[in-house]
Short mmCIF file of C-alpha atoms in Angstrom, two decimals:
data_model
loop_
_atom_site.label_atom_id
_atom_site.label_comp_id
_atom_site.label_asym_id
_atom_site.label_seq_id
_atom_site.Cartn_x
_atom_site.Cartn_y
_atom_site.Cartn_z
CA MET A 1 111.92 105.56 92.43
CA GLU A 2 115.67 105.33 92.76
CA PHE A 3 117.16 105.17 96.19
CA GLN A 4 120.80 104.59 95.31
CA HIS A 5 123.43 107.20 95.87
CA ASN A 6 127.14 106.86 95.35
CA THR A 7 128.34 110.37 95.94
CA LEU A 8 130.86 111.51 98.52
CA THR A 9 127.95 112.62 100.70
CA GLU A 10 126.61 109.08 100.56
CA LYS A 11 129.96 107.63 101.62
CA VAL A 12 130.15 110.01 104.57
CA PHE A 13 126.51 109.18 105.36
CA ASP A 14 127.30 105.43 105.48
CA TYR A 15 130.40 106.07 107.59
CA LEU A 16 128.51 108.16 110.15
CA LYS A 17 125.51 105.86 110.18
CA GLU A 18 127.73 102.91 111.07
CA LYS A 19 129.38 104.86 113.88
CA ILE A 20 125.94 105.67 115.28
CA ILE A 21 124.49 102.17 114.85
CA LEU A 22 127.53 100.51 116.43
CA HIS A 23 127.51 103.09 119.26
CA VAL A 24 130.98 104.41 118.56
CA TYR A 25 129.13 107.71 118.78
CA LYS A 26 126.91 107.55 121.87
CA PRO A 27 123.27 108.71 122.09
CA GLY A 28 123.24 112.43 122.92
CA GLU A 29 126.87 112.92 121.84
CA ARG A 30 127.74 116.02 119.81
CA ILE A 31 129.09 115.30 116.32
CA ASP A 32 132.21 117.37 115.75
CA ILE A 33 132.35 118.49 112.11
CA SER A 34 135.87 119.96 112.18
CA LYS A 35 137.18 116.72 113.68
CA LEU A 36 135.48 114.79 110.87
CA VAL A 37 137.01 117.10 108.25
CA LYS A 38 140.47 115.98 109.43
CA GLU A 39 139.48 112.36 110.03
CA LEU A 40 137.97 111.85 106.56
CA SER A 41 140.01 114.42 104.60
CA VAL A 42 136.89 115.90 103.03
CA SER A 43 135.43 119.40 103.08
CA PRO A 44 132.63 120.27 105.56
CA ILE A 45 130.05 120.31 102.72
CA PRO A 46 129.54 116.53 102.27
CA ILE A 47 129.68 116.12 106.06
CA ARG A 48 126.90 118.65 106.57
CA GLU A 49 124.87 117.08 103.76
CA ALA A 50 125.32 113.61 105.28
CA LEU A 51 124.27 114.94 108.69
CA GLN A 52 121.15 116.48 107.17
CA LYS A 53 120.32 113.11 105.63
CA LEU A 54 120.81 111.38 108.98
CA ARG A 55 118.61 114.02 110.52
CA ALA A 56 115.89 113.35 107.95
CA ARG A 57 116.13 109.69 109.01
CA GLY A 58 115.75 110.63 112.67
CA LEU A 59 119.18 109.34 113.73
CA VAL A 60 120.66 112.78 114.29
CA ASP A 61 119.22 115.92 115.89
CA TYR A 62 120.14 119.48 115.04
CA LYS A 63 120.18 122.40 117.45
CA PRO A 64 120.46 125.73 115.62
CA HIS A 65 123.72 127.57 116.40
CA VAL A 66 124.89 124.59 118.47
CA GLY A 67 125.32 121.63 116.17
CA PHE A 68 124.45 118.03 115.40
CA PHE A 69 123.86 115.35 118.05
CA VAL A 70 123.28 111.60 117.98
CA HIS A 71 119.57 111.08 118.59
CA ARG A 72 118.62 109.68 121.99
CA PHE A 73 115.61 107.40 121.55
CA THR A 74 112.77 107.62 124.05
CA ALA A 75 110.64 104.67 125.19
CA LYS A 76 107.67 106.11 123.28
CA GLU A 77 109.66 106.28 120.04
CA VAL A 78 110.96 102.73 120.45
CA ALA A 79 107.44 101.41 121.08
CA GLU A 80 106.11 103.28 118.03
CA ILE A 81 108.81 101.98 115.73
CA PHE A 82 108.29 98.37 116.81
CA ASP A 83 104.50 98.65 116.44
CA VAL A 84 104.88 99.87 112.86
CA ARG A 85 107.57 97.27 112.18
CA LEU A 86 105.23 94.50 113.26
CA ILE A 87 102.42 95.71 110.97
CA LEU A 88 104.69 95.99 107.95
CA GLU A 89 106.46 92.65 108.46
CA LYS A 90 103.15 90.86 108.98
CA PHE A 91 101.89 92.43 105.76
CA ALA A 92 105.08 91.39 103.94
CA LEU A 93 104.82 87.82 105.20
CA GLU A 94 101.17 87.56 104.10
CA GLN A 95 101.96 89.04 100.69
CA GLY A 96 105.00 86.90 99.99
CA PHE A 97 103.97 83.64 101.65
CA SER A 98 102.65 81.97 98.49
CA ASN A 99 105.90 82.81 96.63
CA LEU A 100 107.95 81.05 99.25
CA THR A 101 109.52 77.70 98.30
CA ILE A 102 111.28 75.09 100.43
CA ASN A 103 114.40 75.96 98.44
CA ASP A 104 114.23 79.55 99.76
CA LEU A 105 114.39 78.17 103.29
CA LYS A 106 117.32 75.79 102.65
CA GLN A 107 120.10 78.20 103.62
CA LEU A 108 118.18 79.30 106.69
CA VAL A 109 117.59 75.74 107.86
CA SER A 110 121.25 74.80 107.41
CA LEU A 111 122.30 77.85 109.45
CA VAL A 112 119.96 76.75 112.23
CA ASN A 113 121.30 73.18 112.10
CA ASN A 114 124.90 74.40 112.20
CA ALA A 115 124.18 76.63 115.20
CA ARG A 116 122.37 74.02 117.32
CA GLY A 117 124.37 72.79 120.31
CA LYS A 118 127.26 75.19 119.70
CA PRO A 119 128.58 77.56 122.40
CA ARG A 120 126.50 80.64 123.11
CA LYS A 121 128.87 83.02 121.26
CA VAL A 122 128.78 80.88 118.11
CA ILE A 123 124.99 80.63 118.18
CA GLU A 124 124.85 84.41 118.45
CA GLN A 125 127.04 84.78 115.39
CA TYR A 126 124.86 82.37 113.40
CA ASN A 127 121.82 84.21 114.70
CA GLN A 128 123.02 87.47 113.16
CA GLN A 129 123.09 85.81 109.73
CA ILE A 130 119.74 84.13 110.36
CA ASP A 131 118.23 87.44 111.41
CA ARG A 132 119.20 89.23 108.21
CA LEU A 133 118.26 86.32 105.97
CA LEU A 134 114.90 85.65 107.63
CA HIS A 135 113.61 89.20 108.02
CA HIS A 136 115.10 90.67 104.90
CA LYS A 137 115.38 87.98 102.21
CA ILE A 138 112.58 85.66 103.27
CA ILE A 139 109.95 87.93 104.75
CA LEU A 140 110.46 91.34 103.17
CA GLU A 141 111.84 90.63 99.70
CA HIS A 142 109.28 87.95 98.88
CA ALA A 143 106.53 90.54 99.22
CA LYS A 144 107.93 92.10 96.02
CA ASN A 145 107.00 95.61 97.06
CA ASP A 146 109.87 98.07 96.57
CA PHE A 147 108.07 100.86 98.38
CA LEU A 148 107.69 98.65 101.43
CA LEU A 149 111.45 97.92 101.27
CA PHE A 150 112.10 101.65 101.11
CA LEU A 151 110.03 102.37 104.23
CA MET A 152 111.54 99.35 105.99
CA SER A 153 115.02 100.75 105.32
CA PHE A 154 114.17 103.49 107.83
CA ILE A 155 113.00 100.97 110.36
CA ASN A 156 116.01 98.72 109.81
CA ASP A 157 118.39 101.48 110.83
CA TYR A 158 116.67 101.67 114.21
CA ILE A 159 116.49 97.89 114.53
CA GLU A 160 120.24 97.60 113.87
CA PHE A 161 120.84 100.35 116.39
CA VAL A 162 118.79 98.53 119.01
CA ARG A 163 120.34 95.15 118.18
CA HIS A 164 123.75 96.49 119.15
CA LEU A 165 122.40 97.92 122.40
CA VAL A 166 120.19 95.23 123.85
CA PRO A 167 121.64 91.79 124.62
CA ARG A 168 119.07 89.11 123.72
CA GLY A 169 121.36 86.08 123.54
CA ILE A 170 119.76 82.75 122.77
CA THR A 171 116.15 83.99 123.08
CA ASP A 172 116.43 85.71 119.72
CA PHE A 173 117.73 82.52 118.10
CA GLU A 174 114.92 80.36 119.53
CA GLU A 175 112.28 82.85 118.38
CA HIS A 176 113.72 82.79 114.88
CA VAL A 177 113.68 78.98 114.87
CA LYS A 178 109.99 79.04 115.74
CA ILE A 179 109.21 81.26 112.74
CA ILE A 180 111.34 79.12 110.43
CA LYS A 181 109.64 75.89 111.56
CA ALA A 182 106.21 77.36 110.84
CA LEU A 183 107.40 78.44 107.38
CA GLN A 184 108.72 74.94 106.69
CA LYS A 185 105.31 73.52 107.57
CA LYS A 186 103.75 76.11 105.23
CA ASP A 187 101.63 77.23 108.16
CA LEU A 188 101.05 80.96 107.56
CA GLU A 189 98.99 81.49 110.68
CA ALA A 190 101.62 79.93 112.96
CA ALA A 191 104.38 81.88 111.16
CA ILE A 192 102.56 85.18 111.68
CA GLN A 193 101.97 84.36 115.33
CA ALA A 194 105.64 83.46 115.86
CA LEU A 195 106.71 86.64 114.07
CA GLU A 196 104.39 88.69 116.25
CA GLU A 197 105.71 87.06 119.45
CA HIS A 198 109.28 87.68 118.32
CA ILE A 199 108.85 91.36 117.47
CA GLN A 200 106.85 92.02 120.66
CA SER A 201 109.55 90.27 122.66
CA VAL A 202 112.35 92.41 121.12
CA LYS A 203 110.22 95.49 121.78
CA GLU A 204 109.70 94.59 125.44
CA ASP A 205 113.37 93.76 126.02
CA THR A 206 114.38 97.05 124.43
CA LEU A 207 111.94 99.01 126.59
CA LYS A 208 113.18 97.19 129.70
CA TRP A 209 116.77 97.97 128.74
CA LEU A 210 115.92 101.66 128.20
CA GLU A 211 114.14 101.84 131.56
CA GLU A 212 117.18 100.44 133.38
CA LYS A 213 119.45 102.91 131.61
CA LEU A 214 117.31 105.95 132.44
CA MET B 1 113.11 112.41 116.32
CA GLU B 2 112.68 115.86 114.92
CA PHE B 3 111.40 116.26 111.43
CA GLN B 4 111.06 120.02 111.25
CA HIS B 5 113.29 122.11 109.09
CA ASN B 6 113.10 125.82 108.50
CA THR B 7 116.24 126.47 106.52
CA LEU B 8 116.45 127.98 103.05
CA THR B 9 116.86 124.47 101.68
CA GLU B 10 113.57 123.55 103.33
CA LYS B 11 111.80 126.52 101.75
CA VAL B 12 113.11 125.59 98.32
CA PHE B 13 112.11 121.98 99.03
CA ASP B 14 108.52 123.02 99.81
CA TYR B 15 108.41 125.26 96.74
CA LEU B 16 109.60 122.50 94.41
CA LYS B 17 107.45 119.84 96.04
CA GLU B 18 104.34 121.92 95.46
CA LYS B 19 105.25 122.46 91.80
CA ILE B 20 105.64 118.70 91.39
CA ILE B 21 102.50 117.76 93.31
CA LEU B 22 100.36 120.30 91.44
CA HIS B 23 101.90 119.20 88.11
CA VAL B 24 103.30 122.59 87.26
CA TYR B 25 106.39 120.48 86.61
CA LYS B 26 105.28 117.46 84.59
CA PRO B 27 106.38 113.86 85.22
CA GLY B 28 109.62 113.23 83.31
CA GLU B 29 110.37 116.96 82.97
CA ARG B 30 113.94 118.14 83.54
CA ILE B 31 114.36 120.55 86.45
CA ASP B 32 116.45 123.51 85.32
CA ILE B 33 118.68 124.64 88.22
CA SER B 34 119.99 127.83 86.59
CA LYS B 35 116.42 128.90 85.81
CA LEU B 36 115.51 128.30 89.49
CA VAL B 37 118.52 130.37 90.63
CA LYS B 38 117.02 133.38 88.81
CA GLU B 39 113.41 132.58 89.72
CA LEU B 40 114.06 132.25 93.46
CA SER B 41 117.10 134.57 93.79
CA VAL B 42 119.06 131.95 95.72
CA SER B 43 122.38 130.25 95.05
CA PRO B 44 122.44 126.77 93.46
CA ILE B 45 123.46 125.18 96.80
CA PRO B 46 120.03 125.14 98.55
CA ILE B 47 118.42 124.17 95.24
CA ARG B 48 120.71 121.16 94.85
CA GLU B 49 120.16 120.22 98.50
CA ALA B 50 116.38 120.48 98.10
CA LEU B 51 116.55 118.35 94.95
CA GLN B 52 118.55 115.70 96.82
CA LYS B 53 115.88 115.68 99.51
CA LEU B 54 113.15 115.28 96.90
CA ARG B 55 115.21 112.49 95.38
CA ALA B 56 115.42 110.76 98.76
CA ARG B 57 111.62 110.97 98.87
CA GLY B 58 111.33 109.40 95.42
CA LEU B 59 109.71 112.45 93.79
CA VAL B 60 112.78 113.39 91.75
CA ASP B 61 115.26 111.26 89.79
CA TYR B 62 118.90 112.10 89.16
CA LYS B 63 120.88 111.14 86.08
CA PRO B 64 124.62 111.70 86.63
CA HIS B 65 126.06 114.37 84.30
CA VAL B 66 122.55 115.10 83.00
CA GLY B 67 120.50 116.48 85.86
CA PHE B 68 117.33 116.18 87.92
CA PHE B 69 113.96 115.05 86.56
CA VAL B 70 110.44 114.84 87.97
CA HIS B 71 109.82 111.18 88.76
CA ARG B 72 107.41 109.37 86.43
CA PHE B 73 105.43 106.85 88.50
CA THR B 74 104.89 103.37 87.08
CA ALA B 75 101.76 101.27 87.65
CA LYS B 76 103.80 98.91 89.85
CA GLU B 77 104.94 101.78 92.08
CA VAL B 78 101.42 103.19 92.41
CA ALA B 79 100.04 99.77 93.36
CA GLU B 80 102.81 99.28 95.93
CA ILE B 81 102.26 102.67 97.55
CA PHE B 82 98.50 102.16 97.85
CA ASP B 83 98.95 98.66 99.30
CA VAL B 84 101.23 100.00 102.03
CA ARG B 85 98.96 102.99 102.59
CA LEU B 86 96.02 100.68 103.20
CA ILE B 87 97.94 98.62 105.76
CA LEU B 88 99.13 101.68 107.68
CA GLU B 89 95.79 103.50 107.68
CA LYS B 90 93.96 100.35 108.81
CA PHE B 91 96.49 100.00 111.63
CA ALA B 92 96.04 103.67 112.58
CA LEU B 93 92.26 103.35 112.60
CA GLU B 94 92.43 100.25 114.82
CA GLN B 95 94.90 101.92 117.19
CA GLY B 96 93.04 105.20 117.49
CA PHE B 97 89.44 103.99 117.34
CA SER B 98 88.89 103.86 121.10
CA ASN B 99 90.22 107.44 121.49
CA LEU B 100 87.69 108.74 119.00
CA THR B 101 84.80 110.80 120.39
CA ILE B 102 81.62 112.04 118.72
CA ASN B 103 83.02 115.53 119.26
CA ASP B 104 85.99 114.66 117.03
CA LEU B 105 83.57 113.85 114.23
CA LYS B 106 81.47 117.03 114.59
CA GLN B 107 83.41 119.15 112.11
CA LEU B 108 83.52 116.30 109.63
CA VAL B 109 79.77 115.70 109.85
CA SER B 110 78.97 119.37 109.39
CA LEU B 111 81.18 119.48 106.28
CA VAL B 112 79.30 116.51 104.86
CA ASN B 113 75.93 118.13 105.64
CA ASN B 114 77.01 121.41 104.04
CA ALA B 115 78.19 119.62 100.90
CA ARG B 116 75.06 117.48 100.35
CA GLY B 117 72.89 118.57 97.40
CA LYS B 118 75.33 121.27 96.30
CA PRO B 119 76.68 121.49 92.73
CA ARG B 120 79.43 119.03 91.81
CA LYS B 121 82.22 121.65 91.99
CA VAL B 122 81.21 122.72 95.50
CA ILE B 123 81.00 119.13 96.73
CA GLU B 124 84.51 118.57 95.37
CA GLN B 125 85.80 121.56 97.33
CA TYR B 126 84.19 120.31 100.53
CA ASN B 127 85.56 116.87 99.78
CA GLN B 128 89.12 118.21 99.78
CA GLN B 129 88.64 119.44 103.34
CA ILE B 130 86.90 116.24 104.36
CA ASP B 131 89.71 114.19 102.88
CA ARG B 132 92.43 115.93 104.89
CA LEU B 133 90.41 115.98 108.10
CA LEU B 134 89.27 112.37 107.87
CA HIS B 135 92.52 110.71 106.85
CA HIS B 136 94.89 112.94 108.73
CA LYS B 137 93.21 114.26 111.87
CA ILE B 138 90.72 111.49 112.54
CA ILE B 139 92.42 108.34 111.34
CA LEU B 140 96.16 109.01 111.57
CA GLU B 141 96.57 111.45 114.45
CA HIS B 142 94.34 109.50 116.82
CA ALA B 143 96.72 106.57 116.60
CA LYS B 144 99.19 108.75 118.56
CA ASN B 145 102.21 107.24 116.82
CA ASP B 146 104.65 109.89 115.58
CA PHE B 147 106.75 107.38 113.70
CA LEU B 148 103.68 106.29 111.75
CA LEU B 149 102.99 109.95 110.92
CA PHE B 150 106.57 110.30 109.73
CA LEU B 151 106.27 107.31 107.37
CA MET B 152 102.82 108.48 106.23
CA SER B 153 104.30 111.86 105.29
CA PHE B 154 106.12 110.04 102.48
CA ILE B 155 102.95 108.36 101.35
CA ASN B 156 100.94 111.57 101.57
CA ASP B 157 103.20 113.29 99.05
CA TYR B 158 102.34 110.60 96.52
CA ILE B 159 98.66 110.65 97.44
CA GLU B 160 98.51 114.43 96.92
CA PHE B 161 100.33 113.98 93.64
CA VAL B 162 97.79 111.40 92.49
CA ARG B 163 94.81 113.42 93.76
CA HIS B 164 95.74 116.23 91.40
CA LEU B 165 96.07 113.85 88.48
CA VAL B 166 93.09 111.54 88.69
CA PRO B 167 89.56 112.98 88.57
CA ARG B 168 87.36 111.06 91.05
CA GLY B 169 84.52 113.57 91.41
CA ILE B 170 81.63 112.58 93.64
CA THR B 171 82.76 108.95 94.12
CA ASP B 172 85.46 110.09 96.53
CA PHE B 173 82.94 112.10 98.56
CA GLU B 174 80.48 109.19 98.80
CA GLU B 175 83.24 106.82 99.91
CA HIS B 176 84.27 109.26 102.63
CA VAL B 177 80.67 109.56 103.82
CA LYS B 178 80.51 105.78 104.18
CA ILE B 179 83.57 105.77 106.45
CA ILE B 180 82.25 108.69 108.51
CA LYS B 181 78.85 107.01 108.99
CA ALA B 182 80.52 103.86 110.30
CA LEU B 183 82.63 105.95 112.70
CA GLN B 184 79.51 107.73 113.96
CA LYS B 185 77.93 104.34 114.69
CA LYS B 186 81.15 103.34 116.49
CA ASP B 187 81.32 100.33 114.19
CA LEU B 188 85.06 99.66 113.79
CA GLU B 189 84.60 96.70 111.47
CA ALA B 190 82.37 98.65 109.08
CA ALA B 191 84.73 101.63 109.22
CA ILE B 192 87.72 99.46 108.32
CA GLN B 193 85.80 97.84 105.48
CA ALA B 194 84.71 101.25 104.12
CA LEU B 195 88.30 102.54 104.41
CA GLU B 196 89.57 99.49 102.56
CA GLU B 197 86.98 99.90 99.77
CA HIS B 198 87.88 103.57 99.46
CA ILE B 199 91.65 103.10 99.23
CA GLN B 200 91.28 100.17 96.80
CA SER B 201 88.95 102.28 94.69
CA VAL B 202 91.41 105.21 94.52
CA LYS B 203 94.16 102.73 93.65
CA GLU B 204 92.15 101.18 90.82
CA ASP B 205 91.12 104.56 89.38
CA THR B 206 94.73 105.71 89.48
CA LEU B 207 95.94 102.57 87.72
CA LYS B 208 93.19 102.94 85.09
CA TRP B 209 94.18 106.56 84.56
CA LEU B 210 97.87 105.61 84.19
CA GLU B 211 97.00 102.88 81.69
CA GLU B 212 95.03 105.29 79.51
CA LYS B 213 97.90 107.77 79.60
CA LEU B 214 100.54 105.22 78.55
#
């Protein structure tokens, strides 16, 4: 399978996806194609193609004869996505655990040590790096299953989206530290439990956030 | 999320997907766009869009300046897909098990009873219906997780593809019966074990088949 694209459509796709994930375009907002034509100096064709791709990924909705809209996630959808995420990350961790070396954890541990005791804002910045490194490099890539990575790329879009919506502050950092400590001790069971607690906790905070917003 | 499409592109997509899954187009074969323009009496635009969608699903490869080709699955890819399939179907079965009623199994049981003792060819035809009903309606839909169904739609394309390649005859039927019997007894553990044996067995047969072909 090949999942790389470098066409104009792909560039527009990345551009629009970022706007959605960073909430420059708000949930429910209509996406104005003629405005994008001017903004990006491209024809409507790659824009429409990119929007269809975003639609296939569930980030954009299409109403016939009306247009494209940023998808507005429901509580049910959020719960579903996190449940599947948990299953797949647990699987990845089990699969890749024996491939994991102390060396793989080095960078992660030094990020944690650098963050400790720093102001909240700085910890949050370190936590963003830790998040990507831990979930992606350490947990997912060590499973050495490209198809899993492909499916997770769908989930990651939603996770990114949620990360920029729901403030989790230091909690997120502490949960990550717990997983990393279990990995350092080569304790798979404890690592899986910490991972499960973390993902459930993000899920619950996201659902709470959604409830308050509705 | 909305994953329904009824455009011309979608019709061409379904048309091409069927040709690939049923091996009318062979793995590695070049897909001739100008031939399709005549065959389907449509412009190249929906054909190219449909091919990009099939590419995003991993069923079609694209070589720049050369064209589109039916994807040729490797042993590694097949193993990866079946490993993820097993994880997700086990999860679905666990999630949906308590929703399952004897009434849900009725149709399945009568298909099994009708098939029993019939000639091989007839059993295989019944087995196709049993397969769809068991995996899709009973196991996946009872989990009531639309996002899981969305991810499984990717996997199902590959499974269909493989089903039309690898002859599994009566083995497949007997493995299904084992799962159904465990479900009738409301024995979740036995059902999960039978599901696991079945998916591993399809995986191994597919890998064996691929090895002989290479």
